[in-house]
Short mmCIF file of C-alpha atoms and ligand atoms in Angstrom, two decimals:
data_model
loop_
_atom_site.label_atom_id
_atom_site.label_comp_id
_atom_site.label_asym_id
_atom_site.label_seq_id
_atom_site.Cartn_x
_atom_site.Cartn_y
_atom_site.Cartn_z
CA MET A 194 -0.45 16.62 1.35
CA LYS A 195 -3.33 16.39 3.52
CA LEU A 196 -2.92 14.81 7.08
CA ILE A 197 -5.78 13.01 8.95
CA ILE A 198 -5.09 11.97 12.61
CA THR A 199 -7.26 9.33 14.04
CA GLU A 200 -6.85 6.31 16.27
CA ASN A 201 -9.19 4.47 13.84
CA ALA A 202 -7.41 4.63 10.51
CA GLY A 203 -8.94 1.59 9.15
CA LEU A 204 -12.40 2.92 9.41
CA LYS A 205 -11.52 6.23 7.78
CA ALA A 206 -9.88 4.44 4.90
CA ALA A 207 -12.78 2.27 4.46
CA GLN A 208 -15.15 5.35 4.37
CA ILE A 209 -13.06 6.97 1.85
CA LEU A 210 -13.41 3.85 -0.33
CA LYS A 211 -17.28 3.94 0.10
CA GLU A 212 -17.42 7.52 -0.97
CA ARG A 213 -15.37 7.19 -4.01
CA LEU A 214 -17.39 4.04 -4.98
CA ALA A 215 -20.50 6.12 -4.82
CA ALA A 216 -18.96 8.44 -7.25
CA ASN A 217 -17.38 5.77 -9.54
CA LYS A 218 -18.56 2.19 -9.34
CA ASN A 219 -15.68 1.06 -11.79
CA LEU A 220 -12.89 2.14 -9.44
CA VAL A 221 -9.45 0.90 -10.05
CA LEU A 222 -7.62 0.31 -6.69
CA GLY A 223 -4.04 -0.06 -5.52
CA LEU A 224 -4.02 -2.32 -2.53
CA PRO A 225 -1.41 -2.86 0.05
CA THR A 226 -0.31 -5.73 2.50
CA GLY A 227 1.42 -5.43 5.93
CA SER A 228 -0.19 -5.18 9.35
CA THR A 229 -1.34 -1.60 8.88
CA PRO A 230 -4.13 -2.27 6.32
CA LEU A 231 -5.62 -5.16 8.51
CA GLY A 232 -8.17 -2.71 10.02
CA MET A 233 -9.15 -1.27 6.84
CA TYR A 234 -9.81 -4.62 5.30
CA LYS A 235 -11.84 -5.58 8.34
CA ASN A 236 -13.91 -2.44 7.92
CA ILE A 237 -14.39 -3.03 4.11
CA ALA A 238 -15.55 -6.87 4.82
CA ASN A 239 -17.98 -5.40 7.23
CA MET A 240 -19.43 -2.89 5.10
CA TYR A 241 -19.84 -5.53 2.35
CA LYS A 242 -21.47 -7.71 4.91
CA ASN A 243 -23.90 -5.16 5.84
CA GLY A 244 -24.76 -4.37 2.19
CA ASP A 245 -23.18 -0.86 2.45
CA ILE A 246 -20.80 -1.55 -0.54
CA ASP A 247 -20.71 -3.64 -3.79
CA LEU A 248 -17.24 -4.40 -4.93
CA SER A 249 -18.35 -6.46 -8.12
CA THR A 250 -17.18 -3.64 -10.51
CA VAL A 251 -14.00 -2.81 -9.02
CA THR A 252 -10.54 -3.69 -10.38
CA THR A 253 -7.71 -4.18 -7.99
CA PHE A 254 -3.78 -4.10 -8.46
CA ASN A 255 -1.72 -5.11 -5.53
CA LEU A 256 1.38 -2.97 -4.96
CA ASP A 257 3.93 -5.89 -4.72
CA GLU A 258 4.93 -9.63 -4.30
CA TYR A 259 8.05 -11.40 -3.11
CA VAL A 260 9.94 -13.15 -5.78
CA GLY A 261 9.63 -16.93 -5.48
CA LEU A 262 6.42 -16.97 -3.40
CA GLY A 263 3.01 -18.05 -4.82
CA ALA A 264 -0.50 -18.36 -3.71
CA GLY A 265 0.25 -21.48 -1.70
CA ASP A 266 3.00 -19.86 0.33
CA GLU A 267 1.46 -18.43 3.48
CA GLN A 268 3.90 -15.47 3.37
CA SER A 269 3.07 -14.47 -0.26
CA TYR A 270 1.09 -11.34 -0.55
CA ARG A 271 -1.49 -13.35 -2.74
CA TYR A 272 -2.19 -15.55 0.39
CA PHE A 273 -2.46 -12.49 2.54
CA MET A 274 -4.92 -10.86 0.28
CA ASN A 275 -7.02 -13.98 -0.13
CA GLU A 276 -7.13 -14.42 3.74
CA ASN A 277 -7.87 -10.73 4.76
CA LEU A 278 -9.87 -9.37 1.97
CA PHE A 279 -10.70 -11.23 -1.17
CA SER A 280 -12.43 -14.18 0.48
CA HIS A 281 -14.72 -11.77 2.46
CA VAL A 282 -16.04 -9.51 -0.36
CA ASN A 283 -17.25 -9.77 -3.85
CA ILE A 284 -14.43 -8.55 -5.85
CA LYS A 285 -14.40 -10.57 -9.15
CA LYS A 286 -11.56 -12.96 -9.47
CA GLU A 287 -10.87 -11.78 -13.01
CA ASN A 288 -10.53 -8.25 -11.73
CA ILE A 289 -7.91 -8.99 -9.13
CA ASN A 290 -4.25 -8.47 -10.19
CA ILE A 291 -1.16 -9.33 -8.09
CA PRO A 292 2.29 -9.48 -9.63
CA ASN A 293 3.35 -13.18 -9.99
CA GLY A 294 6.41 -13.69 -7.96
CA LYS A 295 6.85 -17.10 -9.53
CA ALA A 296 6.82 -15.88 -13.18
CA GLU A 297 9.66 -17.36 -15.16
CA ASP A 298 10.47 -13.98 -16.74
CA LEU A 299 10.14 -11.62 -14.16
CA ASP A 300 10.92 -8.47 -16.26
CA ALA A 301 8.21 -9.57 -18.59
CA GLU A 302 5.80 -9.97 -15.64
CA CYS A 303 6.49 -6.34 -14.49
CA ALA A 304 6.13 -4.97 -18.00
CA GLY A 305 2.89 -6.82 -18.50
CA TYR A 306 1.77 -5.60 -15.00
CA GLU A 307 2.38 -1.95 -16.01
CA ALA A 308 0.46 -2.50 -19.30
CA ARG A 309 -2.48 -3.94 -17.45
CA ILE A 310 -2.69 -1.03 -15.17
CA LYS A 311 -2.58 1.28 -18.19
CA ALA A 312 -5.21 -0.78 -19.96
CA ALA A 313 -7.48 -0.50 -16.82
CA GLY A 314 -7.15 3.26 -17.18
CA GLY A 315 -4.61 3.86 -14.50
CA ILE A 316 -5.21 3.54 -10.72
CA ASP A 317 -8.02 5.89 -9.30
CA LEU A 318 -7.45 5.23 -5.66
CA PHE A 319 -3.93 3.99 -4.37
CA TYR A 320 -3.81 2.67 -0.76
CA GLY A 321 -0.58 2.13 0.80
CA GLY A 322 1.20 1.62 3.96
CA VAL A 323 4.87 2.90 4.59
CA GLY A 324 8.00 1.00 5.85
CA GLU A 325 10.01 2.17 8.69
CA ASN A 326 12.49 3.49 6.06
CA GLY A 327 9.85 5.32 4.25
CA HIS A 328 9.39 2.85 1.49
CA ILE A 329 6.08 2.55 -0.27
CA ALA A 330 5.27 -0.81 -1.69
CA PHE A 331 8.80 -2.12 -1.95
CA ASN A 332 10.37 1.09 -3.36
CA GLU A 333 13.39 1.04 -1.15
CA PRO A 334 15.20 4.35 -0.46
CA PHE A 335 16.68 5.99 -3.60
CA SER A 336 14.22 4.46 -5.89
CA PRO A 337 13.93 6.70 -9.01
CA LYS A 338 10.85 8.95 -8.85
CA ASP A 339 9.92 7.84 -12.39
CA SER A 340 10.50 4.08 -11.70
CA PRO A 341 8.05 1.71 -13.30
CA THR A 342 6.94 -1.74 -11.79
CA ARG A 343 10.06 -3.77 -11.53
CA VAL A 344 12.18 -6.33 -9.68
CA VAL A 345 13.73 -4.86 -6.63
CA ASP A 346 16.39 -5.93 -4.14
CA LEU A 347 15.19 -5.57 -0.72
CA THR A 348 17.42 -3.73 1.87
CA GLN A 349 18.77 -5.51 4.89
CA ASP A 350 16.50 -3.21 7.08
CA THR A 351 13.27 -4.36 5.33
CA ILE A 352 14.51 -8.01 5.44
CA ASP A 353 15.00 -7.66 9.17
CA VAL A 354 11.54 -5.84 9.71
CA ASN A 355 9.65 -8.45 7.65
CA ALA A 356 11.42 -11.38 9.15
CA ARG A 357 8.65 -11.41 11.78
CA PHE A 358 6.28 -13.02 9.35
CA PHE A 359 8.79 -15.87 8.53
CA ASP A 360 10.16 -18.83 10.44
CA ASN A 361 13.59 -17.25 10.26
CA SER A 362 15.22 -14.37 8.67
CA GLU A 363 17.07 -16.64 6.08
CA ASP A 364 13.64 -17.39 4.64
CA VAL A 365 12.77 -13.74 3.75
CA PRO A 366 13.19 -13.48 -0.03
CA ARG A 367 15.77 -10.96 -1.09
CA LYS A 368 13.94 -9.75 -4.08
CA ALA A 369 10.34 -8.57 -4.87
CA LEU A 370 8.20 -7.20 -7.67
CA SER A 371 7.00 -3.77 -6.91
CA MET A 372 4.82 -1.08 -8.56
CA GLY A 373 7.22 1.78 -9.29
CA VAL A 374 7.22 5.23 -7.75
CA GLY A 375 6.22 6.51 -11.11
CA THR A 376 3.27 4.00 -11.25
CA ILE A 377 2.23 5.25 -7.86
CA LEU A 378 2.48 8.98 -8.36
CA ALA A 379 0.46 8.45 -11.52
CA ALA A 380 -2.61 7.31 -9.41
CA ARG A 381 -5.39 9.89 -9.18
CA GLU A 382 -5.55 9.81 -5.47
CA ILE A 383 -3.21 8.28 -2.93
CA VAL A 384 -4.14 7.38 0.70
CA ILE A 385 -1.29 6.37 2.87
CA LEU A 386 -1.89 4.68 6.24
CA ALA A 387 0.82 5.02 9.05
CA LEU A 388 0.39 3.51 12.52
CA GLY A 389 2.70 3.60 15.54
CA SER A 390 5.87 5.16 16.70
CA LYS A 391 8.05 3.15 14.20
CA LYS A 392 6.58 5.12 11.47
CA ALA A 393 7.39 8.55 13.09
CA ASP A 394 10.71 9.14 11.19
CA ALA A 395 8.93 8.46 7.93
CA LEU A 396 6.19 10.93 8.74
CA HIS A 397 8.76 13.53 9.71
CA ALA A 398 10.46 13.05 6.19
CA ALA A 399 7.07 13.24 4.58
CA PHE A 400 6.06 16.46 6.27
CA GLU A 401 8.89 18.48 7.66
CA GLU A 402 11.64 17.93 5.16
CA SER A 403 11.87 18.62 1.40
CA GLU A 404 11.61 15.92 -1.18
CA ASN A 405 14.36 13.53 -0.63
CA PRO A 406 15.04 10.31 -2.53
CA ALA A 407 16.34 8.69 0.74
CA TRP A 408 12.67 8.92 2.00
CA VAL A 409 10.45 7.51 -0.78
CA ILE A 410 7.35 8.74 1.04
CA SER A 411 8.67 12.38 0.47
CA TYR A 412 8.00 11.95 -3.16
CA LEU A 413 4.23 12.30 -2.44
CA GLN A 414 4.70 15.96 -1.75
CA SER A 415 4.42 16.72 -5.38
CA HIS A 416 1.26 14.68 -5.62
CA PRO A 417 -1.81 16.82 -5.99
CA ASN A 418 -4.09 14.54 -4.20
CA ALA A 419 -2.52 12.61 -1.43
CA ILE A 420 -3.73 11.95 1.95
CA ILE A 421 -1.71 10.37 4.90
CA ILE A 422 -3.89 8.79 7.59
CA ALA A 423 -2.02 8.28 10.83
CA ASP A 424 -2.36 7.68 14.50
CA LYS A 425 -0.98 10.01 17.26
CA ALA A 426 2.06 7.77 17.73
CA ALA A 427 3.05 7.92 14.09
CA CYS A 428 2.84 11.81 14.35
CA SER A 429 4.91 12.16 17.36
CA LYS A 430 7.80 13.78 15.43
CA LEU A 431 5.70 16.28 13.51
CA SER A 432 5.90 20.04 14.16
CA GLU A 433 3.26 22.07 15.89
CA ALA A 434 2.58 23.80 12.63
CA THR A 435 1.83 20.53 10.71
CA LEU A 436 -0.26 19.27 13.49
CA LYS A 437 -2.31 22.44 13.34
CA ARG A 438 -3.09 22.03 9.66
CA ALA A 439 -4.18 18.23 10.23
CA GLU A 440 -7.69 17.19 10.43
CA VAL A 441 -8.27 15.38 13.77
CA LEU A 442 -10.91 12.85 14.00
C1 GLP B 211 6.00 -4.30 3.50
C2 GLP B 211 5.29 -3.99 2.29
C3 GLP B 211 4.71 -2.46 2.28
C4 GLP B 211 4.10 -2.12 3.68
C5 GLP B 211 5.29 -2.35 4.72
C6 GLP B 211 4.81 -1.88 6.09
O1 GLP B 211 7.44 -3.95 3.35
N1 GLP B 211 5.93 -4.30 1.11
O2 GLP B 211 3.84 -2.35 1.24
O3 GLP B 211 3.78 -0.82 3.60
O4 GLP B 211 5.50 -3.66 4.67
O5 GLP B 211 4.38 -2.94 6.71
P1 GLP B 211 3.53 -2.83 8.18
O6 GLP B 211 2.16 -2.27 7.69
O7 GLP B 211 3.33 -4.18 8.55
O8 GLP B 211 4.30 -1.91 9.06
#
């Protein structure tokens, strides 16, 4: 796993997109929500505005969605994506995929989502954040390595951390639809962004310990093409040896 240390992770992540787009205009992307990718989305929107990138030929798959929330709910990930990315760039509506948290049959929605990813040829470039407990998308600790897109129960930790986006913690949905660990590991390239000292334990598990189902991020060790872009604070628990191997921007 490659480590890039920079205080401008959003710019680096957007530059990677620009490079990969130049090589393949039909990129299939995995896209995250959360506070971490906001800088990346701002940079992507700027690049589009300046005419540096054209996203009309890409297909996107969001990583997850809360069960019970739809486009009209300000806390839904669909709303977040419309606000922070889709309304600023030229990704075609029909090429945008987000799990439907209001589907009547949630299991069928997940199976259909997995099938749509396969039909698109799989994910070329997966962008993710990481939870304080090491989760990627909503794959909570001990998610199976080969898990597909599915309905998941959120841990109390995650409910507490994400409560900041809701009026009160009772409003945080207890379930979500999440791309699986297997779905993520099947991506041809994985880029994870990690910002701030709250992510330091997750990065420690990713780089300093062996693969451990308690830390989903550590599953990425077996991926041939994974990059973590982190700021200094997120790297504060990494060893000298790991820091020496990192690319520092
Ligand atoms: C949520 C999302 C994850 C995201 C995580 C971190 O739980 N499901 O995909 O990585 O939050 O969020 P933040 O970037 O706000 O720290």
